[in-house]
JSON list of N, CA and C in Angstrom, two decimals:
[
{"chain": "A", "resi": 27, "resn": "UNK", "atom": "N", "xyz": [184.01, 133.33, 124.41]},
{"chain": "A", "resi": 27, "resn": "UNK", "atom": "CA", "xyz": [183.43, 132.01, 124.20]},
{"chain": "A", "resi": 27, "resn": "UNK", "atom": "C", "xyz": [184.43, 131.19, 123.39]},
{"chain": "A", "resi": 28, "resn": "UNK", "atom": "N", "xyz": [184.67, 129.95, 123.65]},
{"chain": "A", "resi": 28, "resn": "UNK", "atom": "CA", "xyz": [185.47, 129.24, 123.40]},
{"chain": "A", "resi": 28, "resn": "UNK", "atom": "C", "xyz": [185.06, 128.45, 122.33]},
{"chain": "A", "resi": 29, "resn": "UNK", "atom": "N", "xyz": [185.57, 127.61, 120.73]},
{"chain": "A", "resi": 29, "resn": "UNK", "atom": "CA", "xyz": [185.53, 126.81, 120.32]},
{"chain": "A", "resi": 29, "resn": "UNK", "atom": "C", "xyz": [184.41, 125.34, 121.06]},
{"chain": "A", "resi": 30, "resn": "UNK", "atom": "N", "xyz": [185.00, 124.90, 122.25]},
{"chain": "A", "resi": 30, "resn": "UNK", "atom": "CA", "xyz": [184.39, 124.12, 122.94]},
{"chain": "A", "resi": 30, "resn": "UNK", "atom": "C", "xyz": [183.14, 124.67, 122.86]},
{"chain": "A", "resi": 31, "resn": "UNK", "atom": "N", "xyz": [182.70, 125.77, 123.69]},
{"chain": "A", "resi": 31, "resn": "UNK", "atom": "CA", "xyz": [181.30, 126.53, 124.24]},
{"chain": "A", "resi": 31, "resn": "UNK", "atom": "C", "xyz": [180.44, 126.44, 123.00]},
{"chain": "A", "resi": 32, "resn": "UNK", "atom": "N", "xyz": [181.11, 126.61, 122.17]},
{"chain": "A", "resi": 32, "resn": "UNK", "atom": "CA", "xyz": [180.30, 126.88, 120.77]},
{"chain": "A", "resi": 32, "resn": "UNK", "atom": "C", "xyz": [179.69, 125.33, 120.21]},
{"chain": "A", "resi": 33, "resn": "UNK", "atom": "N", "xyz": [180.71, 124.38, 120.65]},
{"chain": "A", "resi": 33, "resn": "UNK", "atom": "CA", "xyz": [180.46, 123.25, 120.19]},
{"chain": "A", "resi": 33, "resn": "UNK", "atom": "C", "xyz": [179.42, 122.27, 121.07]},
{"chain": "A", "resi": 34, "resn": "UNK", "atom": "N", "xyz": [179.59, 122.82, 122.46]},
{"chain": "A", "resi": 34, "resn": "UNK", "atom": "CA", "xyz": [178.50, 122.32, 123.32]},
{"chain": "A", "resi": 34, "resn": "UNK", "atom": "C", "xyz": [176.79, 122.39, 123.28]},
{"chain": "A", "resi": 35, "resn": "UNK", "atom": "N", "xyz": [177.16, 123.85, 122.42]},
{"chain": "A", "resi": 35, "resn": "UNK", "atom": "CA", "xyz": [175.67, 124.55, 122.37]},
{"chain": "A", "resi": 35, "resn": "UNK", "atom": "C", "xyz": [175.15, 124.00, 121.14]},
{"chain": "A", "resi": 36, "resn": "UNK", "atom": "N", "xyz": [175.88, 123.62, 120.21]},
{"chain": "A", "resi": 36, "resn": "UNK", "atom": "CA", "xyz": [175.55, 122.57, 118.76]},
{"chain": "A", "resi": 36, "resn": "UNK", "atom": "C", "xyz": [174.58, 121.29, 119.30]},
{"chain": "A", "resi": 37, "resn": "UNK", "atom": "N", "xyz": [175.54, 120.87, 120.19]},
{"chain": "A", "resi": 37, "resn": "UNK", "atom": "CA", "xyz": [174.83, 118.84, 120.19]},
{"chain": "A", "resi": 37, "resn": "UNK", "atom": "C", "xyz": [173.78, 119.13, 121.54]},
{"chain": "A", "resi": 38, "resn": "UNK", "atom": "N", "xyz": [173.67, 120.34, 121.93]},
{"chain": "A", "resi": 38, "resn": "UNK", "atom": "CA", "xyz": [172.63, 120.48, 122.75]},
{"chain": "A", "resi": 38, "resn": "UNK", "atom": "C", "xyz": [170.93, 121.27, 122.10]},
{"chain": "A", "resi": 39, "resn": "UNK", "atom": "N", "xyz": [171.54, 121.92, 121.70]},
{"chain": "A", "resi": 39, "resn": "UNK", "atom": "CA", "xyz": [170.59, 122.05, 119.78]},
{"chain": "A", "resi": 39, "resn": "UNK", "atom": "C", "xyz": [170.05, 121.11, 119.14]},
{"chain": "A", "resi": 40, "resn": "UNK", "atom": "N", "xyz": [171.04, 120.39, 118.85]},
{"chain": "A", "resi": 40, "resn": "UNK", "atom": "CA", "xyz": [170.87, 118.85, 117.71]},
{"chain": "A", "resi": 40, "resn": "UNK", "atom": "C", "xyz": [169.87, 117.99, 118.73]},
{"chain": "A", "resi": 41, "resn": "UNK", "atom": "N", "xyz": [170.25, 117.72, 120.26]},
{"chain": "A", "resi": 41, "resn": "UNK", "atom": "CA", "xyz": [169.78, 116.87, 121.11]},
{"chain": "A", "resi": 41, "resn": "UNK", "atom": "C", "xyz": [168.40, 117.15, 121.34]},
{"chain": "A", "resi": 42, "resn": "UNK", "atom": "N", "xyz": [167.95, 118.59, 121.28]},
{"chain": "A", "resi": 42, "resn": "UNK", "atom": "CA", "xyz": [166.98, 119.16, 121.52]},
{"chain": "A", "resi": 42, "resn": "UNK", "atom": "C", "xyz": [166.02, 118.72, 120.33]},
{"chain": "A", "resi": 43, "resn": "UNK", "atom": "N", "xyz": [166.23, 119.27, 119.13]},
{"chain": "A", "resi": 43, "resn": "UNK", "atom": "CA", "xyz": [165.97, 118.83, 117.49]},
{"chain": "A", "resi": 43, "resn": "UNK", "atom": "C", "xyz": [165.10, 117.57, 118.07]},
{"chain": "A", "resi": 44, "resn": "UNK", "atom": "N", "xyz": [166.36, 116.27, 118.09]},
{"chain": "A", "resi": 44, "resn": "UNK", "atom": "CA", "xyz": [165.53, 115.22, 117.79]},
{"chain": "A", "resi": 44, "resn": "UNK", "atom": "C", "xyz": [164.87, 114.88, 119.00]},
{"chain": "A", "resi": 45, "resn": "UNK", "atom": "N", "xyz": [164.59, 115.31, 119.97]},
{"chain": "A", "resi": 45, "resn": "UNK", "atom": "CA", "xyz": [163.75, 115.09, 121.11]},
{"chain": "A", "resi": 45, "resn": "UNK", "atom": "C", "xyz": [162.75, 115.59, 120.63]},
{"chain": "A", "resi": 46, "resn": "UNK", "atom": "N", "xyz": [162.49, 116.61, 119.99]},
{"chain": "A", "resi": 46, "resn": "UNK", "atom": "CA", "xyz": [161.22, 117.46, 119.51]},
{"chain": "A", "resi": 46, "resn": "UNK", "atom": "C", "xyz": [160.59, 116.50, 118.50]},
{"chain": "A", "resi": 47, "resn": "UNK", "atom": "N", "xyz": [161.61, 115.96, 117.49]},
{"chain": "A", "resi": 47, "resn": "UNK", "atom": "CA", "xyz": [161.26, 115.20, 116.48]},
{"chain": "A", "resi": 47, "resn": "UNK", "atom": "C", "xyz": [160.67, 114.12, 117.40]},
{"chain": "A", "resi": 48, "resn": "UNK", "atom": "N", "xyz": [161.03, 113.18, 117.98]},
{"chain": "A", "resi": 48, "resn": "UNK", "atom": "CA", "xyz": [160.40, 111.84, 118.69]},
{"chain": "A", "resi": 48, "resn": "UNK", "atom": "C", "xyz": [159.29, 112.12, 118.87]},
{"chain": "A", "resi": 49, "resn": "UNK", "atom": "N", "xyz": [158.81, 113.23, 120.09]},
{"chain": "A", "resi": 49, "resn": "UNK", "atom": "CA", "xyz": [157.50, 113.99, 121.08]},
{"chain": "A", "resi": 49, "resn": "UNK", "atom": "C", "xyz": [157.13, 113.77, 119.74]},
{"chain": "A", "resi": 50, "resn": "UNK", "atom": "N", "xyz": [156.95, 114.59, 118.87]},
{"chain": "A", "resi": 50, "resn": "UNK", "atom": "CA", "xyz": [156.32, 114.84, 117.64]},
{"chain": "A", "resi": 50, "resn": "UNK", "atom": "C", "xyz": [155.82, 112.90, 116.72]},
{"chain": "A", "resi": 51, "resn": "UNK", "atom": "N", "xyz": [156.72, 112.31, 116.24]},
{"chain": "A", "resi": 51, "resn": "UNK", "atom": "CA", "xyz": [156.22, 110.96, 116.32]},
{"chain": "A", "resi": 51, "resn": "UNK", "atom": "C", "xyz": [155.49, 110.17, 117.02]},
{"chain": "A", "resi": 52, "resn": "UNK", "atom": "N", "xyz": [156.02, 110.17, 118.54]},
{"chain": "A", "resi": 52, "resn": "UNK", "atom": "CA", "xyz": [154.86, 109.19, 119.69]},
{"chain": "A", "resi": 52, "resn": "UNK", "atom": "C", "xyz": [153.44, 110.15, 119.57]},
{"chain": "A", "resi": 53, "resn": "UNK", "atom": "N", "xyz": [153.12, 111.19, 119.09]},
{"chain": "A", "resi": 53, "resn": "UNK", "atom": "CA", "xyz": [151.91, 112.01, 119.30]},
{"chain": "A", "resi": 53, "resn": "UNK", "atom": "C", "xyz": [151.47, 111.17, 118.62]},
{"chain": "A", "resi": 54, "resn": "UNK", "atom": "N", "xyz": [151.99, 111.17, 117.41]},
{"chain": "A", "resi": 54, "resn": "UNK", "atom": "CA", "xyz": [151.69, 110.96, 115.64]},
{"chain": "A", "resi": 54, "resn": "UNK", "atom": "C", "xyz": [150.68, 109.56, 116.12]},
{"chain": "A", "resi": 55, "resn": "UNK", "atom": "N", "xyz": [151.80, 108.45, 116.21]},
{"chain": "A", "resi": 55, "resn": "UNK", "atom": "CA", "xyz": [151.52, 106.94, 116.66]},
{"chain": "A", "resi": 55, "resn": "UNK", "atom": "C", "xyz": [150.58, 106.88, 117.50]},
{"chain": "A", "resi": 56, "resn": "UNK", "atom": "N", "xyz": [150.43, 107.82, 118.31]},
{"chain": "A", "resi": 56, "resn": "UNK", "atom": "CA", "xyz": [149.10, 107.66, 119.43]},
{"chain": "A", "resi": 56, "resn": "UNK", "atom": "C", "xyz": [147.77, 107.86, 118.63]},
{"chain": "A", "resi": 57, "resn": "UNK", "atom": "N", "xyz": [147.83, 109.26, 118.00]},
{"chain": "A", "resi": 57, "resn": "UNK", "atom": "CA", "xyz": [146.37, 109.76, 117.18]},
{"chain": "A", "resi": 57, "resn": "UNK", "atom": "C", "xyz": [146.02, 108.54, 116.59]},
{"chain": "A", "resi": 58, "resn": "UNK", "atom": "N", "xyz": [147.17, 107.89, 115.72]},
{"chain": "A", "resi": 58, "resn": "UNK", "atom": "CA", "xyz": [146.96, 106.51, 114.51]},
{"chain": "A", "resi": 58, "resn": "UNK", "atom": "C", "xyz": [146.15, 105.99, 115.85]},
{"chain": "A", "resi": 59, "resn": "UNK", "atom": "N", "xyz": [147.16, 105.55, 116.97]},
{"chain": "A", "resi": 59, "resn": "UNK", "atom": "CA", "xyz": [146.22, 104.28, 117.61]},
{"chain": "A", "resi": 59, "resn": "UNK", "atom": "C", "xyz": [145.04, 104.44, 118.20]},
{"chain": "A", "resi": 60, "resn": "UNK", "atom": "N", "xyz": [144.75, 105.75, 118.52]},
{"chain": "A", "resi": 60, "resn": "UNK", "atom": "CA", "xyz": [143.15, 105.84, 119.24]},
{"chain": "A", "resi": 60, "resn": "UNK", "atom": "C", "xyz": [142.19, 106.18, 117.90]},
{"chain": "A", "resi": 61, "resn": "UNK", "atom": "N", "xyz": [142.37, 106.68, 116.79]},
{"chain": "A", "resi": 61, "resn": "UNK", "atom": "CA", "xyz": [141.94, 106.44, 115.85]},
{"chain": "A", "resi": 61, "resn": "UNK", "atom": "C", "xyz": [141.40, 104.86, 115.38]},
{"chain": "A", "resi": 62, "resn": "UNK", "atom": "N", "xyz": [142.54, 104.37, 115.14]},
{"chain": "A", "resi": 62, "resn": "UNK", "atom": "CA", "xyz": [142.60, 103.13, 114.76]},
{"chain": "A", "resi": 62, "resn": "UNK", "atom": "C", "xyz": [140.98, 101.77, 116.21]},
{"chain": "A", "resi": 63, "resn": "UNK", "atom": "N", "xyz": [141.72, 102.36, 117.54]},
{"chain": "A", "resi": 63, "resn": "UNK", "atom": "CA", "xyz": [140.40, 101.78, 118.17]},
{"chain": "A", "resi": 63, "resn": "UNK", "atom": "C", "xyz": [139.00, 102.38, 118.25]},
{"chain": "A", "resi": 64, "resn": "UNK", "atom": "N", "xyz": [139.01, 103.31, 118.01]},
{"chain": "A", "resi": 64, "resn": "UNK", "atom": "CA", "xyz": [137.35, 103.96, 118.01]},
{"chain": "A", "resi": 64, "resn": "UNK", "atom": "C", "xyz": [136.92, 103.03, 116.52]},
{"chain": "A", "resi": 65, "resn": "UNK", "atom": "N", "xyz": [138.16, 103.24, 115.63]},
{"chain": "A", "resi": 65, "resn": "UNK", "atom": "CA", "xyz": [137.23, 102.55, 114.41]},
{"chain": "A", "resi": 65, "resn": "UNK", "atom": "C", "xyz": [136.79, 100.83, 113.96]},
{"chain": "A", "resi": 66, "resn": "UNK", "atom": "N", "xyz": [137.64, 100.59, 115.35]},
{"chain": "A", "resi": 66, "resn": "UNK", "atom": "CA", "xyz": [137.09, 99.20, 115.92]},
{"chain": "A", "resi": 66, "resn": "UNK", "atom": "C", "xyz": [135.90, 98.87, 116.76]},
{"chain": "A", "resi": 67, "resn": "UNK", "atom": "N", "xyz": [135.17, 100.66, 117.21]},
{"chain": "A", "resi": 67, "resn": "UNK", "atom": "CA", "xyz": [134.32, 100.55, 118.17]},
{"chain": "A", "resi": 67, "resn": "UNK", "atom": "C", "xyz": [134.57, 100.56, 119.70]},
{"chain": "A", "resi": 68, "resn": "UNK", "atom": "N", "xyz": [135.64, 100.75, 120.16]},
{"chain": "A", "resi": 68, "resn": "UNK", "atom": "CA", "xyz": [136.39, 100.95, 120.94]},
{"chain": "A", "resi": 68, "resn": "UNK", "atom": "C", "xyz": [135.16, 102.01, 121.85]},
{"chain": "A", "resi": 69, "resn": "UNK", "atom": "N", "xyz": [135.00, 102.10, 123.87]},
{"chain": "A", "resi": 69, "resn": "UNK", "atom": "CA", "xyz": [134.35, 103.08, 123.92]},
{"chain": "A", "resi": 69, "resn": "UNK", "atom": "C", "xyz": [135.12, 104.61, 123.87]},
{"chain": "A", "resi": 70, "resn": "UNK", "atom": "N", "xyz": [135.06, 105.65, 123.07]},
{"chain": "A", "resi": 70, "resn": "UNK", "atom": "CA", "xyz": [135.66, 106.73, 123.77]},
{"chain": "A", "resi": 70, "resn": "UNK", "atom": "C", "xyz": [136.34, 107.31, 125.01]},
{"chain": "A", "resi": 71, "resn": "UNK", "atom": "N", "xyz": [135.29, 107.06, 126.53]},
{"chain": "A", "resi": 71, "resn": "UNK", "atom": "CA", "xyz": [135.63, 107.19, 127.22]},
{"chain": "A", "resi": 71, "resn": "UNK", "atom": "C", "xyz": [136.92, 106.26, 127.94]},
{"chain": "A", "resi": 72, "resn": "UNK", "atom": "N", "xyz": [136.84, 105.23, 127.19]},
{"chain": "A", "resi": 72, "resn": "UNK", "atom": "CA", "xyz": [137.68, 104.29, 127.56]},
{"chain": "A", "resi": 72, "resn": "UNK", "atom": "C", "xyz": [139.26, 104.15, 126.91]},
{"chain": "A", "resi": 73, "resn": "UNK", "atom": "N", "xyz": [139.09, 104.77, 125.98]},
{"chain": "A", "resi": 73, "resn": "UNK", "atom": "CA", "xyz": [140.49, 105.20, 124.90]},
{"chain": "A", "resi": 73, "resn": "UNK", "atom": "C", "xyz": [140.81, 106.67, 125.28]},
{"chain": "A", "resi": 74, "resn": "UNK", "atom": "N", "xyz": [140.24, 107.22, 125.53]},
{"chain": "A", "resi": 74, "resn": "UNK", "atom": "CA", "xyz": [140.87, 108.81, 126.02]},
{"chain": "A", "resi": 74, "resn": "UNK", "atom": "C", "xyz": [141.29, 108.19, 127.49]},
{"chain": "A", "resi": 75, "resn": "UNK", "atom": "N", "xyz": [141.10, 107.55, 128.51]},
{"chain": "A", "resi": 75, "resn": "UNK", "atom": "CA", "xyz": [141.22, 107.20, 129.60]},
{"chain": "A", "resi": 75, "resn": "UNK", "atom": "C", "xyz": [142.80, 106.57, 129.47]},
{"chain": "A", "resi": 76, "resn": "UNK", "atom": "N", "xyz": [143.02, 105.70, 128.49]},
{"chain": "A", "resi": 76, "resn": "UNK", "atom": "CA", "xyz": [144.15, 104.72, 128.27]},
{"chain": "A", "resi": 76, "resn": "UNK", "atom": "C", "xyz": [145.06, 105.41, 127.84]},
{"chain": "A", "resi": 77, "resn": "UNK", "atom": "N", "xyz": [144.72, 106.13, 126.50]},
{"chain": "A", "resi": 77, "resn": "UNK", "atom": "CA", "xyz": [145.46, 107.30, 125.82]},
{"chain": "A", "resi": 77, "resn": "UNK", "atom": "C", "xyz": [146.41, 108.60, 126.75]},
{"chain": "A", "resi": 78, "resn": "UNK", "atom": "N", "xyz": [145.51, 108.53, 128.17]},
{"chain": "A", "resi": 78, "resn": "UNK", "atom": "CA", "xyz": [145.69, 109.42, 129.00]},
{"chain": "A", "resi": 78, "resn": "UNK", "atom": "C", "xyz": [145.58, 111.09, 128.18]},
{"chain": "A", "resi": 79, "resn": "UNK", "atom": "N", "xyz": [144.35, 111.12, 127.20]},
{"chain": "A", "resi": 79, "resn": "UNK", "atom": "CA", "xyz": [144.44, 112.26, 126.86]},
{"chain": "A", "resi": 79, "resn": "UNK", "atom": "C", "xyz": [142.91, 112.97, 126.90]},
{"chain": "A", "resi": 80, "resn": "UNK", "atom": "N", "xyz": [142.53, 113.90, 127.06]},
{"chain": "A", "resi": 80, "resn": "UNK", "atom": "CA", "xyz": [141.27, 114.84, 127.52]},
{"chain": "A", "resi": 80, "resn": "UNK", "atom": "C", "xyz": [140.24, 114.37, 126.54]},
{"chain": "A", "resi": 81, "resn": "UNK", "atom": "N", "xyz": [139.23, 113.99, 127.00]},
{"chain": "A", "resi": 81, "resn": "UNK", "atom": "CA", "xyz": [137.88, 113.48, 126.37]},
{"chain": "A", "resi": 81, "resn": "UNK", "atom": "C", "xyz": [137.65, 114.13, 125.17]},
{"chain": "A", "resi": 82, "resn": "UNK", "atom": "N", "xyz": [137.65, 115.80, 125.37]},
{"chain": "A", "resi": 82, "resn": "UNK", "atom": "CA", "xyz": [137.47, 116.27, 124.04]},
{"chain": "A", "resi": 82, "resn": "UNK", "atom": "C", "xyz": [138.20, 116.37, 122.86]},
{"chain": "A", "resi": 83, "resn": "UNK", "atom": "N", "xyz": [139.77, 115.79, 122.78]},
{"chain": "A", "resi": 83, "resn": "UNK", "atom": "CA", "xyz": [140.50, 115.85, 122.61]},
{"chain": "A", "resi": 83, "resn": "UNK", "atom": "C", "xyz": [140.15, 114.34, 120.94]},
{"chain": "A", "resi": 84, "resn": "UNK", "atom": "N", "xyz": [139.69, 113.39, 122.42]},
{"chain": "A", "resi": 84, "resn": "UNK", "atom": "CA", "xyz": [139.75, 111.93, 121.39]},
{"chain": "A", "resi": 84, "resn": "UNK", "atom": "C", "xyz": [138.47, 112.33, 120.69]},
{"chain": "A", "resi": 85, "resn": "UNK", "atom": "N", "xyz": [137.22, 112.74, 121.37]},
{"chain": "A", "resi": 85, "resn": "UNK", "atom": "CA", "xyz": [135.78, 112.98, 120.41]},
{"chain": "A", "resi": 85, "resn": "UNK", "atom": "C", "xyz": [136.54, 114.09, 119.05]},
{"chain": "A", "resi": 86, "resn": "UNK", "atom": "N", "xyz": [137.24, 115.26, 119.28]},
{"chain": "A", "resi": 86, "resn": "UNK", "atom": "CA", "xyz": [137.81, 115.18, 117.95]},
{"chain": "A", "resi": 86, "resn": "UNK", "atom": "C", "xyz": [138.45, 114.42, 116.84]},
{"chain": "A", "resi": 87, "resn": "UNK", "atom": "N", "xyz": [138.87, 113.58, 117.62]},
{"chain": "A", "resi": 87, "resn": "UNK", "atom": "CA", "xyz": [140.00, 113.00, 116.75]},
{"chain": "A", "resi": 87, "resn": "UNK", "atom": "C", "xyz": [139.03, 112.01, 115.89]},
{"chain": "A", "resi": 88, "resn": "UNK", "atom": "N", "xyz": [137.53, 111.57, 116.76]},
{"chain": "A", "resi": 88, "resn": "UNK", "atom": "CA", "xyz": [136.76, 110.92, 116.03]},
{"chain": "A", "resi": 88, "resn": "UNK", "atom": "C", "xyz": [135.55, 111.60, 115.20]},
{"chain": "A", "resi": 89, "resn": "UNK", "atom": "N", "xyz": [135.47, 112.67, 115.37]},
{"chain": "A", "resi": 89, "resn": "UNK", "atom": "CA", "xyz": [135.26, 113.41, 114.18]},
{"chain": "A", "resi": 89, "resn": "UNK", "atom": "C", "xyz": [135.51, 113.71, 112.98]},
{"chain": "A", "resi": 90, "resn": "UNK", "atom": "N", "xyz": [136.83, 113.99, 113.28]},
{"chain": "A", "resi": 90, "resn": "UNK", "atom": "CA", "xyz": [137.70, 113.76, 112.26]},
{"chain": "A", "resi": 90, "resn": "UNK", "atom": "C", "xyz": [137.69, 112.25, 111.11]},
{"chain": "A", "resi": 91, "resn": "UNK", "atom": "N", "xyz": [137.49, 111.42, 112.03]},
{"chain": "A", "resi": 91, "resn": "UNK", "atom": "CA", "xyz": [138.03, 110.19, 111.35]},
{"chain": "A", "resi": 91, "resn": "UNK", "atom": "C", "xyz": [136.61, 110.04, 110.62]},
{"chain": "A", "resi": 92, "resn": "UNK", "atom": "N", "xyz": [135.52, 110.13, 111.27]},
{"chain": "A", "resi": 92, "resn": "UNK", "atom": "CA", "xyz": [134.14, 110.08, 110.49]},
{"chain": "A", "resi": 92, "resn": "UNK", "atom": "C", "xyz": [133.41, 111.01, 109.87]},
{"chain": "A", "resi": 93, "resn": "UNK", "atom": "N", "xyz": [134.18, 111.85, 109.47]},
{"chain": "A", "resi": 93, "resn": "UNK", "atom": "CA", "xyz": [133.54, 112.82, 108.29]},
{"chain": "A", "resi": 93, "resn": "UNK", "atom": "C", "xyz": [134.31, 112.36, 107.18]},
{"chain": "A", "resi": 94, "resn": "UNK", "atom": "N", "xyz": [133.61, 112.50, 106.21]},
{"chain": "A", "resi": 94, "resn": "UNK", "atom": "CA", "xyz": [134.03, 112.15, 105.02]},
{"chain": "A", "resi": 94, "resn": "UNK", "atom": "C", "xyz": [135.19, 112.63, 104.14]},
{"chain": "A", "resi": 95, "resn": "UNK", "atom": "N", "xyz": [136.24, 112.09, 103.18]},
{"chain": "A", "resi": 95, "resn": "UNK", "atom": "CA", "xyz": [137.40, 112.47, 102.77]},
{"chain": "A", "resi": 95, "resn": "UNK", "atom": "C", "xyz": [136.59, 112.98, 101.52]},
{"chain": "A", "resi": 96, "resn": "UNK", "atom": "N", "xyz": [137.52, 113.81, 100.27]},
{"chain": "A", "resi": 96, "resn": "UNK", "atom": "CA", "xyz": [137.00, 114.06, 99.29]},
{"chain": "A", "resi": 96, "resn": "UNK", "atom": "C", "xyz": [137.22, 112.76, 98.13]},
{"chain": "A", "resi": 97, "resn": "UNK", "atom": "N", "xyz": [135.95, 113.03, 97.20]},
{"chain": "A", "resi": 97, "resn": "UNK", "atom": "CA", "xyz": [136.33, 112.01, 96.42]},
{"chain": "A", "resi": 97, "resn": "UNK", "atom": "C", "xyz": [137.15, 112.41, 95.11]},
{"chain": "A", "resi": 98, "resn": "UNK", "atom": "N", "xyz": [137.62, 111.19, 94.81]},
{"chain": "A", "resi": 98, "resn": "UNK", "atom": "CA", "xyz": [138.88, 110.99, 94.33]},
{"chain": "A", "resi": 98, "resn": "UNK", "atom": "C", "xyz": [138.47, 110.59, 92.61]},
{"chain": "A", "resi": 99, "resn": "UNK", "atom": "N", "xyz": [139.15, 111.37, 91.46]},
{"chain": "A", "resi": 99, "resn": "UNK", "atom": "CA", "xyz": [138.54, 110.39, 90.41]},
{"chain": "A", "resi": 99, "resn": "UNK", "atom": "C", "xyz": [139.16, 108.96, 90.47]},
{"chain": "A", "resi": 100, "resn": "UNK", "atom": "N", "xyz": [138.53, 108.33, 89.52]},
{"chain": "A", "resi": 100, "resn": "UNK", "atom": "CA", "xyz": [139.18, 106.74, 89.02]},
{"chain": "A", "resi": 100, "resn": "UNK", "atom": "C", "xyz": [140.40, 107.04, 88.32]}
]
């Protein structure tokens, strides 16, 4: 294996890395945004539809958002 070979398999690593990193962000930004419309009232079926992601998927995500956080002192 060559210097080169070794160096190819680096920025194909690295390339990989931040592709994983992005996937991992646009998820992120999506949850925020179908979050963000259910808590506008948005219908479910109609944001998992847009979202292009599985019904049960968004009814979690609005579960999530409507159960309660812990409270916090002053």
């Amino acid at each position: 294996m060559t210097n080169g070979d070794l160096q190819k398999i680096r920025v194909a690593a690295a390339d990989k890395e931040d592709v994983e990193f992005e996937l991992d962000r646009a998820e992120l930004i999506l949850k925020e945004a179908v979050t963000e419309a259910l808590s506008h009232g948005e219908d479910i079926e109609v944001v998992a539809e847009v979202a292009e992601l599985p019904l049960d998927d968004v009814s979690e995500l609005a579960r999530r958002t409507a159960a309660p956080g812990p409270i916090l002192p002053l």
